[in-house]
XYZ file of C-alpha atoms in Angstrom:
167
model
C 0.000 0.000 0.000
C 1.248 3.436 -0.867
C 0.163 6.525 1.017
C -0.682 8.596 -2.051
C -3.074 6.033 -3.619
C -6.458 6.580 -1.997
C -8.663 3.540 -1.470
C -12.240 3.753 -2.793
C -15.093 4.021 -0.281
C -17.054 1.288 -2.045
C -16.327 -2.313 -0.974
C -16.929 -5.377 -3.115
C -19.534 -7.819 -1.852
C -19.950 -11.467 -2.907
C -22.405 -10.510 -5.673
C -19.882 -8.030 -7.086
C -17.125 -10.613 -6.902
C -19.138 -13.044 -9.046
C -19.797 -10.273 -11.575
C -16.108 -9.241 -11.688
C -15.005 -12.862 -12.182
C -17.440 -13.253 -15.112
C -16.280 -9.939 -16.565
C -12.602 -10.910 -16.163
C -13.055 -13.726 -18.662
C -13.967 -11.238 -21.399
C -12.209 -8.018 -20.322
C -9.225 -6.852 -18.309
C -10.551 -5.658 -14.916
C -9.355 -6.081 -11.342
C -11.525 -5.985 -8.209
C -9.833 -2.721 -7.147
C -10.499 -1.183 -10.564
C -14.169 -2.249 -10.288
C -14.424 -0.710 -6.801
C -12.943 2.549 -8.109
C -15.410 2.623 -11.013
C -18.438 2.045 -8.754
C -17.045 4.593 -6.295
C -16.758 7.266 -9.005
C -20.272 6.477 -10.266
C -21.701 6.742 -6.742
C -19.904 9.963 -5.898
C -20.800 11.525 -9.237
C -24.491 10.669 -9.056
C -25.978 11.841 -5.745
C -29.733 11.147 -5.496
C -30.325 10.417 -9.195
C -28.039 8.018 -11.104
C -25.863 9.532 -13.834
C -26.550 8.774 -17.486
C -24.333 6.477 -19.567
C -22.748 9.498 -21.315
C -21.911 11.110 -17.970
C -20.542 7.765 -16.761
C -18.206 7.633 -19.777
C -16.874 11.079 -18.855
C -16.442 10.052 -15.202
C -14.741 6.706 -15.757
C -12.427 7.173 -18.787
C -12.166 3.427 -19.463
C -12.982 1.195 -22.423
C -16.562 1.894 -23.678
C -17.608 -1.771 -23.514
C -16.309 -2.117 -19.942
C -18.037 1.116 -18.902
C -21.338 -0.073 -20.400
C -21.162 -3.453 -18.588
C -20.257 -1.909 -15.217
C -22.821 0.884 -15.664
C -25.678 -1.566 -16.361
C -24.666 -3.711 -13.393
C -24.451 -0.613 -11.175
C -27.915 0.655 -12.234
C -29.443 -2.778 -11.567
C -27.729 -3.053 -8.184
C -28.751 0.462 -7.192
C -32.418 -0.245 -8.009
C -32.287 -3.453 -5.956
C -30.639 -1.619 -3.067
C -33.516 0.932 -2.805
C -31.201 3.393 -1.094
C -29.793 6.719 -2.202
C -26.283 5.259 -2.395
C -24.431 1.941 -2.359
C -21.687 3.465 -0.208
C -22.692 3.290 3.465
C -22.647 6.625 5.282
C -22.921 7.632 8.928
C -26.415 8.884 9.639
C -26.389 12.337 11.259
C -28.955 14.715 12.664
C -30.446 17.178 10.176
C -28.970 20.688 10.138
C -32.313 22.380 10.795
C -32.201 21.116 14.387
C -35.336 18.988 14.201
C -34.589 16.218 16.646
C -35.998 12.830 15.864
C -35.540 9.896 18.168
C -34.002 7.781 15.428
C -31.675 5.288 17.143
C -29.441 5.070 14.048
C -28.355 8.721 14.183
C -24.695 8.642 15.188
C -24.085 12.225 16.306
C -26.616 14.577 17.863
C -26.395 18.204 18.896
C -26.656 18.901 22.600
C -30.022 20.233 23.673
C -28.688 22.176 26.654
C -25.293 23.707 27.143
C -23.056 21.855 29.586
C -22.266 23.789 32.757
C -18.508 23.988 33.244
C -18.473 25.763 36.625
C -20.998 27.092 39.099
C -22.419 30.421 38.058
C -22.754 33.011 40.811
C -26.162 34.569 41.033
C -26.138 38.303 40.425
C -29.347 39.057 42.223
C -30.365 41.877 44.559
C -30.056 39.860 47.788
C -26.399 39.019 47.192
C -25.731 42.664 46.234
C -27.246 43.823 49.529
C -25.112 41.302 51.458
C -21.982 42.589 49.739
C -22.858 46.201 50.644
C -23.446 45.236 54.314
C -20.143 43.333 54.376
C -18.285 46.354 53.003
C -19.918 48.658 55.555
C -19.034 46.284 58.413
C -15.433 45.928 57.245
C -14.945 49.684 56.913
C -16.333 50.107 60.479
C -13.888 47.458 61.707
C -10.994 49.317 60.043
C -12.099 52.586 61.695
C -12.374 50.914 65.118
C -8.904 49.362 64.732
C -7.415 52.754 63.824
C -9.037 54.297 66.913
C -7.676 51.471 69.131
C -4.213 52.052 67.672
C -4.409 55.782 68.520
C -5.645 54.992 72.039
C -2.786 52.561 72.642
C -0.253 55.111 71.362
C -1.738 57.723 73.682
C -1.564 55.291 76.631
C 2.068 54.502 75.910
C 2.912 58.189 75.582
C 1.121 58.863 78.878
C 3.088 56.055 80.518
C 6.393 57.462 79.216
C 5.489 60.932 80.436
C 4.472 59.588 83.833
C 7.792 57.717 84.120
C 9.685 60.842 83.099
C 7.884 62.925 85.756
C 8.615 60.299 88.414
C 12.297 60.267 87.505
C 12.583 64.069 87.729
C 11.072 64.237 91.239
């Protein structure tokens, strides 16, 4: 396997293998080449299958080989009754309409996940914050007054000691 050669999304099934083996007897085709041809037809068609002329432009192979593979592909696609032979992961529609289909692989979240607790910015908590600030500023004022009182007491004590020494 080389890294630059991309593998086709379409995979051969047993029915395809039988067809390729029958076709090999008349024409030169490998299973990988068949997968690539079906893959190009599927990717080029979408909802409606491409015409034989469009298939010839897509495939760029021998006309007889293209016609055989094209007819087989059309028949297989009608039997499949699906929009495509290549399986795809079923996803939620972009419009956001949520169905409870169990086969949908990825769904959008209905509510946003909460990463951390949000603090409530309501009036009660604002009032509590104001009261806390008022109380703290009062405490600071009281502490400053106590500091002044203690300084005054110490100064008074020093003065009293000084007076006692001078007597």
